[in-house]
mmCIF file of C-alpha atoms and ligand atoms in Angstrom:
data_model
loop_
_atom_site.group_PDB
_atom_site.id
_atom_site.type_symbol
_atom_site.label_atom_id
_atom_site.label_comp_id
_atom_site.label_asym_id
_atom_site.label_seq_id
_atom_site.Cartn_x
_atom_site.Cartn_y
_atom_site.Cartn_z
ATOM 1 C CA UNK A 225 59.076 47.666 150.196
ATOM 2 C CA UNK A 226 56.950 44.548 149.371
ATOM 3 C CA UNK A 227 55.156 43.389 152.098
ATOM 4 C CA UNK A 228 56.346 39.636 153.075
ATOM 5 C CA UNK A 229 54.079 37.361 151.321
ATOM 6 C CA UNK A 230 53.321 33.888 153.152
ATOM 7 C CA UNK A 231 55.866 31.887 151.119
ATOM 8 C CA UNK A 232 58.937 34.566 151.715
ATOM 9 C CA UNK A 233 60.779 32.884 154.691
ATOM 10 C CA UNK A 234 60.649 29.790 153.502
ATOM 11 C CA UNK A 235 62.254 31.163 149.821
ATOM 12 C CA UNK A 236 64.563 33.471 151.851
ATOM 13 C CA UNK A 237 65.812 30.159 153.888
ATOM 14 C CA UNK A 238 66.688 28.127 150.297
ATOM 15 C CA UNK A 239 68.228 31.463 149.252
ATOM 16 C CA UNK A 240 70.247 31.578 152.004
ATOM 17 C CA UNK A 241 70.776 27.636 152.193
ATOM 18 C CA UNK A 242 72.061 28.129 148.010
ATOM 19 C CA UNK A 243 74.158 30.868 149.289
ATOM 20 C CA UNK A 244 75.895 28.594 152.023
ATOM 21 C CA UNK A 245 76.424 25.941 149.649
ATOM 22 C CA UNK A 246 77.399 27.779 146.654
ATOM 23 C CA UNK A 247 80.498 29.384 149.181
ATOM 24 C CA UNK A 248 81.016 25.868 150.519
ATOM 25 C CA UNK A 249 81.688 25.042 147.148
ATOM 26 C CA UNK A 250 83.634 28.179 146.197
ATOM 27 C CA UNK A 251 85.850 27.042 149.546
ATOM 28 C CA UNK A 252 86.382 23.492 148.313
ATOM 29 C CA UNK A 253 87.753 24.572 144.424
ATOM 30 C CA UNK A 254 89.286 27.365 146.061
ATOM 31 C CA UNK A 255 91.744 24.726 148.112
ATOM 32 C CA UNK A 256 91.784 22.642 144.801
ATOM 33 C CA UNK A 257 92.889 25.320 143.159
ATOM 34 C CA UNK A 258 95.644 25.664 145.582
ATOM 35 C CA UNK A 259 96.715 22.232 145.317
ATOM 36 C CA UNK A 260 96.520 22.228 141.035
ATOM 37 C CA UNK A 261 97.902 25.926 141.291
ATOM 38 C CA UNK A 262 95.458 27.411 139.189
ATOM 39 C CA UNK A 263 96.109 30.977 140.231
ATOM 40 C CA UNK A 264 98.289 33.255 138.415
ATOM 41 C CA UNK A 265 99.613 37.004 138.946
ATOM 42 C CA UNK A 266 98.780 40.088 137.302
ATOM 43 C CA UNK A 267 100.818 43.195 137.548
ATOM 44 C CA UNK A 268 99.758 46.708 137.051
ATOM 45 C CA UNK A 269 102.223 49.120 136.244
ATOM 46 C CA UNK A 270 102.970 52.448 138.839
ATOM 47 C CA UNK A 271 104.391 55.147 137.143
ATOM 48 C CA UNK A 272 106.009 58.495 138.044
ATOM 49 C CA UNK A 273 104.816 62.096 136.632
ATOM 50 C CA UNK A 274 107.063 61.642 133.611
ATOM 51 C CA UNK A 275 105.210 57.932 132.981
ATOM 52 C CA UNK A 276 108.450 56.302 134.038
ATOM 53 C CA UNK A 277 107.615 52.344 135.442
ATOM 54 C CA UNK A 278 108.942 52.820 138.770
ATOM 55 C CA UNK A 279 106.721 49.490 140.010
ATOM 56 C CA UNK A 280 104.494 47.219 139.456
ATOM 57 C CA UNK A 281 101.310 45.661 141.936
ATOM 58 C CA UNK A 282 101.081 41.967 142.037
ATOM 59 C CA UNK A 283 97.361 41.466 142.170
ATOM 60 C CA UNK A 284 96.429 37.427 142.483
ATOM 61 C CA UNK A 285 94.231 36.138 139.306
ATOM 62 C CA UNK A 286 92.006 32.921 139.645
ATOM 63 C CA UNK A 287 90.388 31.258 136.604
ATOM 64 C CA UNK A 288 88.496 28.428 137.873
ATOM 65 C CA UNK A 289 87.405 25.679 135.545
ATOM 66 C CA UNK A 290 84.107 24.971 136.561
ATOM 67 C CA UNK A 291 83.200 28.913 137.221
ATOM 68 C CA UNK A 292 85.684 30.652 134.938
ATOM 69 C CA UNK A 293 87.261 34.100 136.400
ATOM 70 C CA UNK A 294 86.576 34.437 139.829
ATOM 71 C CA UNK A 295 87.432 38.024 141.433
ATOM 72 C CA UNK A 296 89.720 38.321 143.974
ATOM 73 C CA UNK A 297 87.628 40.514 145.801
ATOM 74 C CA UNK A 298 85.372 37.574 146.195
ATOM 75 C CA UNK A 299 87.716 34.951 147.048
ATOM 76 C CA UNK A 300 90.548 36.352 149.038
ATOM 77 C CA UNK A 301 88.025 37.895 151.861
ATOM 78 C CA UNK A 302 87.075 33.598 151.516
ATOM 79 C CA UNK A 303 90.393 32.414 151.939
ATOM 80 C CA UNK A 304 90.800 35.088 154.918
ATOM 81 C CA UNK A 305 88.217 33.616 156.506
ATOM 82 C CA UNK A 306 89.096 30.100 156.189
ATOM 83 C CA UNK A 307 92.803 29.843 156.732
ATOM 84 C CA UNK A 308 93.548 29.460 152.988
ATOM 85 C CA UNK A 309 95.077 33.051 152.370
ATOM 86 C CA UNK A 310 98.432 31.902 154.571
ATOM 87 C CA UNK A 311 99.645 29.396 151.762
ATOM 88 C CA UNK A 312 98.143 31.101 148.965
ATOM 89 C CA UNK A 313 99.922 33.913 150.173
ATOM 90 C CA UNK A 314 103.003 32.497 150.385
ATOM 91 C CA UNK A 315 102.597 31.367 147.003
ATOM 92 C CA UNK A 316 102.184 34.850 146.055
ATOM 93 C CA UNK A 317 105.280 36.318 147.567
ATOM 94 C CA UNK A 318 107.069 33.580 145.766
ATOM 95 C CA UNK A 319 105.696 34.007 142.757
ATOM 96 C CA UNK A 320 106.216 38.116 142.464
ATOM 97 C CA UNK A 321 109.905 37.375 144.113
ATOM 98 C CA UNK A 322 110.795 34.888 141.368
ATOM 99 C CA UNK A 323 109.350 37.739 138.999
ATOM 100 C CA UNK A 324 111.348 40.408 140.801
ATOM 101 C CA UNK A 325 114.855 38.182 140.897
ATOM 102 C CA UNK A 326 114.519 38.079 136.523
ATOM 103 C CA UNK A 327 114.300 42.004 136.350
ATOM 104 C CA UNK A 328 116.984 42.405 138.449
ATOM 105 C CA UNK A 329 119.250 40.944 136.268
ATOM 106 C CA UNK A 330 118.026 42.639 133.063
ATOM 107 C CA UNK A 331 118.848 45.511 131.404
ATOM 108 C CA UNK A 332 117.002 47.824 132.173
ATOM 109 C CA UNK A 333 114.168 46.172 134.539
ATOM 110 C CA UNK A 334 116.704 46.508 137.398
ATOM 111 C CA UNK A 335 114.598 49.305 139.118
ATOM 112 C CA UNK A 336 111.527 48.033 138.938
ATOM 113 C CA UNK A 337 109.635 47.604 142.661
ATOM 114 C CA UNK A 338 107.201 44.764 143.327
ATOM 115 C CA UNK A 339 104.379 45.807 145.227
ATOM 116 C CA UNK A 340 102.617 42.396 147.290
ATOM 117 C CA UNK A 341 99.200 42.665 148.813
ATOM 118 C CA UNK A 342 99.885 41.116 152.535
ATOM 119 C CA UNK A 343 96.374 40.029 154.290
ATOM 120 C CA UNK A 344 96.196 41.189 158.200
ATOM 121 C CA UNK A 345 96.214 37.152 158.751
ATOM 122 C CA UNK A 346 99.245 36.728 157.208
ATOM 123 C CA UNK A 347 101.032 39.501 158.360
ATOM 124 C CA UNK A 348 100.310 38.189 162.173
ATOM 125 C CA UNK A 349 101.571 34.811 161.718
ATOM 126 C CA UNK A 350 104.184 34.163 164.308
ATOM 127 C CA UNK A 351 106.886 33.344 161.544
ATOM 128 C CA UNK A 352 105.643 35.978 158.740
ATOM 129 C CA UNK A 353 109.531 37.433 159.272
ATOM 130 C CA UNK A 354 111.110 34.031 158.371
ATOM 131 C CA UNK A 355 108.774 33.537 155.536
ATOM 132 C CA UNK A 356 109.978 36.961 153.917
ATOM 133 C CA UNK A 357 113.392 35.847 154.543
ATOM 134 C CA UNK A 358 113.043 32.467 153.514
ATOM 135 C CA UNK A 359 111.407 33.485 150.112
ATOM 136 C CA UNK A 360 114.124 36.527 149.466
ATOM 137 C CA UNK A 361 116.899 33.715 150.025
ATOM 138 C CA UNK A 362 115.176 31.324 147.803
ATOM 139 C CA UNK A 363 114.541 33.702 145.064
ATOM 140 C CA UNK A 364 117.891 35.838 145.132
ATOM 141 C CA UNK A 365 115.277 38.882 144.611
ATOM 142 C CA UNK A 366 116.712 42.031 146.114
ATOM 143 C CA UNK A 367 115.003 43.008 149.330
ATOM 144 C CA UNK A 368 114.759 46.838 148.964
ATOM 145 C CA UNK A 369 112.653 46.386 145.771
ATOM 146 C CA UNK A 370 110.119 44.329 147.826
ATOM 147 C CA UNK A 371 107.102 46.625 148.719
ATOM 148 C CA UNK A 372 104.712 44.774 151.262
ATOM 149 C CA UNK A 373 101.033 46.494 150.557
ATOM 150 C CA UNK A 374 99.095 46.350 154.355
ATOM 151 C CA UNK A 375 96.453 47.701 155.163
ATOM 152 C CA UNK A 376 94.847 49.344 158.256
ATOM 153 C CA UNK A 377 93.577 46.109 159.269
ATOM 154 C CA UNK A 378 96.784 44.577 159.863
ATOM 155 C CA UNK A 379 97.560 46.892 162.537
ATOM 156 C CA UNK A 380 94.872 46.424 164.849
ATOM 157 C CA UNK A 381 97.182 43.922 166.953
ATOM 158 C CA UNK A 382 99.620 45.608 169.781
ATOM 159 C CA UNK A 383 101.111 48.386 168.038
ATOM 160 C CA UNK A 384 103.996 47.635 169.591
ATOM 161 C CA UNK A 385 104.577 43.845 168.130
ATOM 162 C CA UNK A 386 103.469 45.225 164.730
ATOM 163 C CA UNK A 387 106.041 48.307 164.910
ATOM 164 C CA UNK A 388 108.664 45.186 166.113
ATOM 165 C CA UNK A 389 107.642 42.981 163.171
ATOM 166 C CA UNK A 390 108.273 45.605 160.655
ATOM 167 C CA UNK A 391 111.198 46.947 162.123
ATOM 168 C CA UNK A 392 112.540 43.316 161.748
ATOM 169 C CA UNK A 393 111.400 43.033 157.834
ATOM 170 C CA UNK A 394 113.011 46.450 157.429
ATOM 171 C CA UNK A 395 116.125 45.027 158.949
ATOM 172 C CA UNK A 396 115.789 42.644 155.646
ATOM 173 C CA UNK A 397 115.460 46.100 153.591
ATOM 174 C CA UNK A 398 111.913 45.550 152.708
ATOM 175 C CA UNK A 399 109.922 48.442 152.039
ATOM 176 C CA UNK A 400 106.466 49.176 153.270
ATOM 177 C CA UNK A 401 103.382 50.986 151.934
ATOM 178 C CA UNK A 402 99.724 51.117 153.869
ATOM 179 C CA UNK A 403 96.848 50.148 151.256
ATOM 180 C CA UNK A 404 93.548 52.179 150.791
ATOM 181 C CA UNK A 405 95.140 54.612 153.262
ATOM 182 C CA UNK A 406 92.411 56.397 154.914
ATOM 183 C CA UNK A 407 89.703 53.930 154.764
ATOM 184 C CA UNK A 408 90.313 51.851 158.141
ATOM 185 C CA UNK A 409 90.577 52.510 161.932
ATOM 186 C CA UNK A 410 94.033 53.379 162.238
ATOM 187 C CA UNK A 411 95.007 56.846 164.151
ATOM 188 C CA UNK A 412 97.746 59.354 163.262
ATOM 189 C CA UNK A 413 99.554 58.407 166.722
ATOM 190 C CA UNK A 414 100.126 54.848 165.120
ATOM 191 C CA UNK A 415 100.968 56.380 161.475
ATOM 192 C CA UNK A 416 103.954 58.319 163.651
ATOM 193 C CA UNK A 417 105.272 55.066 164.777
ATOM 194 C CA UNK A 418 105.376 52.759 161.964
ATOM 195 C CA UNK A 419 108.515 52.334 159.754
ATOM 196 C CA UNK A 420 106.698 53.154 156.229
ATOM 197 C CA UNK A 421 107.539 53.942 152.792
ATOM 198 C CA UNK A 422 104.595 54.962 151.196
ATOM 199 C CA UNK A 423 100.893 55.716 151.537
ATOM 200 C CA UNK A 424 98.681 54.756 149.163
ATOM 201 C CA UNK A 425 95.549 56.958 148.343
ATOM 202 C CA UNK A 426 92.498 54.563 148.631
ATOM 203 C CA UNK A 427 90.683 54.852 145.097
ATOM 204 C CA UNK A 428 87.609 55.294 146.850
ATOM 205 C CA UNK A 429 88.434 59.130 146.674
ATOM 206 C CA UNK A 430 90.787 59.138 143.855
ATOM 207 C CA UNK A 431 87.401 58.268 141.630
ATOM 208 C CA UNK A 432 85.194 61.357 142.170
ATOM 209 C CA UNK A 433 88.185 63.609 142.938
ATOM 210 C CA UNK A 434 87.335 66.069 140.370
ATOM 211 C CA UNK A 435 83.938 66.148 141.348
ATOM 212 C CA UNK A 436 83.868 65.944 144.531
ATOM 213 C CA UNK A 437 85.053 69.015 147.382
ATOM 214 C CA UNK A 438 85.530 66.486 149.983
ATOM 215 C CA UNK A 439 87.235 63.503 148.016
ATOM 216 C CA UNK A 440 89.316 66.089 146.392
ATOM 217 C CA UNK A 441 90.217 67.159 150.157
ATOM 218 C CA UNK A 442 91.260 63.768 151.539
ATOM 219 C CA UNK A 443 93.171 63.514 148.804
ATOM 220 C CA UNK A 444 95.314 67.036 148.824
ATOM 221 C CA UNK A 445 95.518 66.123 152.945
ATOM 222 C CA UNK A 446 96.679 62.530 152.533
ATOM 223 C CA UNK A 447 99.493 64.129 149.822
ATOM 224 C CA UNK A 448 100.381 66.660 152.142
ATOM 225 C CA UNK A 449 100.507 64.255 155.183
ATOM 226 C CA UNK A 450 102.776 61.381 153.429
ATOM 227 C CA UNK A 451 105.128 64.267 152.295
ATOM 228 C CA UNK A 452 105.232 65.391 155.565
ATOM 229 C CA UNK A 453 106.102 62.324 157.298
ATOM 230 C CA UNK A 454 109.118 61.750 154.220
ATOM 231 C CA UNK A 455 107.121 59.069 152.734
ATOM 232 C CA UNK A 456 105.970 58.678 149.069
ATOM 233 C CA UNK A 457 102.544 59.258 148.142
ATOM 234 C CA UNK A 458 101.028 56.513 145.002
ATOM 235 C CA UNK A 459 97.722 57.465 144.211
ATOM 236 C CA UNK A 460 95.909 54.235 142.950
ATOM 237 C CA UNK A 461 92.199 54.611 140.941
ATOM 238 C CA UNK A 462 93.676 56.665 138.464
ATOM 239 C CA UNK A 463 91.737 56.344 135.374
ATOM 240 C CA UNK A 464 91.406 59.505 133.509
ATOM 241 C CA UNK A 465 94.676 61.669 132.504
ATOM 242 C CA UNK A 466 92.257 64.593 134.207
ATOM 243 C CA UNK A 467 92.749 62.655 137.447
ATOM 244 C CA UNK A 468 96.404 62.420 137.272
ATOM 245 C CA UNK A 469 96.931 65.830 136.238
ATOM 246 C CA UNK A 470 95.167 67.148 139.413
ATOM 247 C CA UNK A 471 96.650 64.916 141.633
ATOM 248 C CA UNK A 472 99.963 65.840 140.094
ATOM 249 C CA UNK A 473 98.769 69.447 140.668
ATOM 250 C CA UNK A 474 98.263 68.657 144.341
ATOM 251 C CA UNK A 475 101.562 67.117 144.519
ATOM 252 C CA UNK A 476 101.475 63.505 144.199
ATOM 253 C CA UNK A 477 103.831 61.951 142.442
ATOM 254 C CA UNK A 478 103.073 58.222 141.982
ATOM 255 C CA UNK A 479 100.319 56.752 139.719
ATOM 256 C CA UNK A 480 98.566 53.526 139.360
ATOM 257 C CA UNK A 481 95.171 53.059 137.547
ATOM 258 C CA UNK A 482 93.400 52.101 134.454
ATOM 259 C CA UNK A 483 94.289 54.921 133.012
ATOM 260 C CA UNK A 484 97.705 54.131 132.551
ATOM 261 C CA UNK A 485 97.358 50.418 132.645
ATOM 262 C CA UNK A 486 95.279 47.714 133.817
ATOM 263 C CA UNK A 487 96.520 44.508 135.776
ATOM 264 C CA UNK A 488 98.605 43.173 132.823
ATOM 265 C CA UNK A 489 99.913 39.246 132.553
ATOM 266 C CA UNK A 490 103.256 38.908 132.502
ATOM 267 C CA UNK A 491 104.057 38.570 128.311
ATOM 268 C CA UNK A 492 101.622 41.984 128.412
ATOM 269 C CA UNK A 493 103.632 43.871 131.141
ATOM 270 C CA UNK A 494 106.845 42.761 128.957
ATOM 271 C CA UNK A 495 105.321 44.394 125.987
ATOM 272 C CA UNK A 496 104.033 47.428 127.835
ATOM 273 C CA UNK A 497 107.563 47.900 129.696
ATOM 274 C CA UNK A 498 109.542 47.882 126.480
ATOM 275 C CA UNK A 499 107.233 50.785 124.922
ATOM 276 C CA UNK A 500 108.402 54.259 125.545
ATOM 277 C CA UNK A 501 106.954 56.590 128.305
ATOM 278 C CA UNK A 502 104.149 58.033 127.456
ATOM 279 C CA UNK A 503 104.728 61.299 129.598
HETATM 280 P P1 C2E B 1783 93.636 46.461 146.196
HETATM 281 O O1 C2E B 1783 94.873 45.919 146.825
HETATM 282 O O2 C2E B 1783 93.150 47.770 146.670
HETATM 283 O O3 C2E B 1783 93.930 46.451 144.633
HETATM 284 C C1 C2E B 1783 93.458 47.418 143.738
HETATM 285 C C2 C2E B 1783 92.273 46.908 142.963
HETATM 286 O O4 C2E B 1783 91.780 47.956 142.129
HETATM 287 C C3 C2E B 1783 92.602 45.768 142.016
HETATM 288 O O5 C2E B 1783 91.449 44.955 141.928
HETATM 289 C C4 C2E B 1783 92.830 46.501 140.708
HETATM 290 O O6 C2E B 1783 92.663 45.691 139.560
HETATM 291 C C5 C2E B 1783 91.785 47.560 140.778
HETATM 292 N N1 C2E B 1783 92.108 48.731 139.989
HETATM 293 C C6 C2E B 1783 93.321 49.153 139.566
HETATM 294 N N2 C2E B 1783 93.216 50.307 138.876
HETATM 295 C C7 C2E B 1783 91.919 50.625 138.870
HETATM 296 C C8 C2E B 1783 91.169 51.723 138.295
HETATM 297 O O7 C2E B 1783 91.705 52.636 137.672
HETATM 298 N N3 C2E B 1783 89.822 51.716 138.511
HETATM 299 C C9 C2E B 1783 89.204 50.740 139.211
HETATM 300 N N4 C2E B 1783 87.879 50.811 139.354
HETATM 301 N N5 C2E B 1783 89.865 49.690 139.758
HETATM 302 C C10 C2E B 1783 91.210 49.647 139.580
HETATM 303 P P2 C2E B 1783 91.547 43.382 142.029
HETATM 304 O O8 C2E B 1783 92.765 42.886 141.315
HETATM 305 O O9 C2E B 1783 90.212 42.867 141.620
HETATM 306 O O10 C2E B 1783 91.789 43.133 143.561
HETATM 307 C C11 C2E B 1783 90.803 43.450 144.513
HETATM 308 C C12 C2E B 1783 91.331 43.317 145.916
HETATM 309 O O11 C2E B 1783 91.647 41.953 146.204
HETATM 310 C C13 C2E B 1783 92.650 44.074 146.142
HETATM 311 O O12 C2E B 1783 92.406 45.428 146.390
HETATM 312 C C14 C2E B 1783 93.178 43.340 147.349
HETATM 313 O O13 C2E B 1783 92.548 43.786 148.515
HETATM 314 C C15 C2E B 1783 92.762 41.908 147.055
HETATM 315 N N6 C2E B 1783 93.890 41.231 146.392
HETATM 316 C C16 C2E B 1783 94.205 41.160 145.086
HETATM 317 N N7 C2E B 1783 95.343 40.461 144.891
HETATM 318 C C17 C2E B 1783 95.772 40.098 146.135
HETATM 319 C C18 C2E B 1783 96.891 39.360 146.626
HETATM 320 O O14 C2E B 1783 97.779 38.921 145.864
HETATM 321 N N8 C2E B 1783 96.979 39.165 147.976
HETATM 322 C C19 C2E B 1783 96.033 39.674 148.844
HETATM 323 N N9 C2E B 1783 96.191 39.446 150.160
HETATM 324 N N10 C2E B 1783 94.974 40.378 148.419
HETATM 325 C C20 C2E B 1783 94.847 40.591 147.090
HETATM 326 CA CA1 CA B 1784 96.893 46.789 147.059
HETATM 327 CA CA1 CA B 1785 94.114 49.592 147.443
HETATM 328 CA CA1 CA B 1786 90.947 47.845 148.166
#
């Protein structure tokens, strides 16, 4: 490394005060945003071994004016921090429910699961139930097509209230799957006790599966642990057909990835739902 030349604190301090204000602004046109609703969903298709659509993912798009595309990796960890995620979120759930309520009156598109991403912050809100409720009513979607995405984080609360919360949800007929399974804190004890659906392989060892002993490991062991506990397995990451055949090989059943799609807009999904597997 570079040894620290007289003048470096002072430039780290204005990179660091650029950094602040640069997210102070991002927070400020991020609650604009809100307010002009510039944000707008994408969904990426999930398909079954034959290339069937069984689902989509609702993943949250933001094209600022002043900054253009702003990744949601950047700004939802921001509007975690900051309070903003529990309307935006709501927004979201609305949005994909309103989506989900069209299909299930068309031909044909009456099958088709909506996967939401749920933040942990949301999730623990005191009336997250009523919200779900609220939004299903509202919408007319049907519940049992709703698939919340959590992830590890969300459970760090008393097991017990978040076993209670989703138990009540269920009671709605929502369906749950945990999100980059494998990647947080959570033990198996906890895994036992919560009323899932699915687990989703993380993509973190979806991507070097075929390289990779140990990723390739995980990944046979989450398969085999899902199936074991009766729930689904989705692998997401997938972006080779090499990486879904050997994931299909393994036994997984559920795909998501570049490979077979990326996060589409709407008109696009239409287009790519209306074309014929590709199996
Ligand atoms: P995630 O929930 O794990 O979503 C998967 C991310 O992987 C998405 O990035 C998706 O576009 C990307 N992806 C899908 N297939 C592939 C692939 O084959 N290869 C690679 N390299 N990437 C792939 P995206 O849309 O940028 O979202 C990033 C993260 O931001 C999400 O990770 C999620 O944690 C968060 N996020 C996105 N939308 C929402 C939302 O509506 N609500 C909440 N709470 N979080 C969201
Ligand atoms: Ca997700
Ligand atoms: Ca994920
Ligand atoms: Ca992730």
């Amino acid at each position: 490394a570079k040894s620290a030349g007289p003048g470096s604190i002072l430039f780290y301090e204005a990179q660091m005060q650029a950094q602040v204000a640069s997210r102070a602004r991002l927070q400020h046109s991020l609650r604009e945003a809100l307010q002009q609703q510039s944000f707008r969903l994408h969904y990426q298709p999930q398909v079954d071994s034959a290339g069937q659509v069984v689902g989509v993912e609702a993943l949250v798009r933001w094209f600022s004016q002043e900054q253009g595309f702003i990744s949601p990796a950047e700004f939802i960890p921001l509007a975690e921090k900051t309070g903003l995620i529990l309307p935006l979120g709501r927004w979201i759930l609305h949005t994909a429910c309103t989506q989900l309520a069209t299909w299930a009156t068309q031909p044909g598109r009456g099958h088709i699961a909506m996967a939401v991403n749920v933040s942990a912050g949301q999730f623990q809100q005191d009336d997250f139930v009523q919200q779900v409720q609220e939004v299903l009513q509202e919408t007319g979607a049907p519940a049992p097509l709703l698939k919340l995405e959590l992830t590890e984080s969300a459970m760090v609360e008393q097991i017990d209230a978040v076993v209670q919360r989703m138990q009540a949800l269920r009671s709605l007929g929502v369906r749950f799957s945990i999100d980059d399974f494998g990647t947080g804190f959570s033990s198996l004890a906890y895994l036992k006790r919560l009323p899932l659906d699915q687990l989703k392989i993380d993509q973190g060892f979806v991507r070097d599966c075929l390289e990779d002993r140990n990723d390739a490991s995980i990944a046979q062991t989450v398969i085999a642990l899902g199936h074991g506990l009766g729930l689904e397995v989705i692998a997401e990451g997938v972006e080779t057909p090499g990486h879904q055949a050997a994931l299909q090989g393994w036994g997984c059943r559920f795909f998501q990835g570049y490979g077979i799609s990326r996060p589409l807009p709407i008109e696009a999904l239409e287009v790519f739902l209306s074309q014929p597997a590709a199996a």
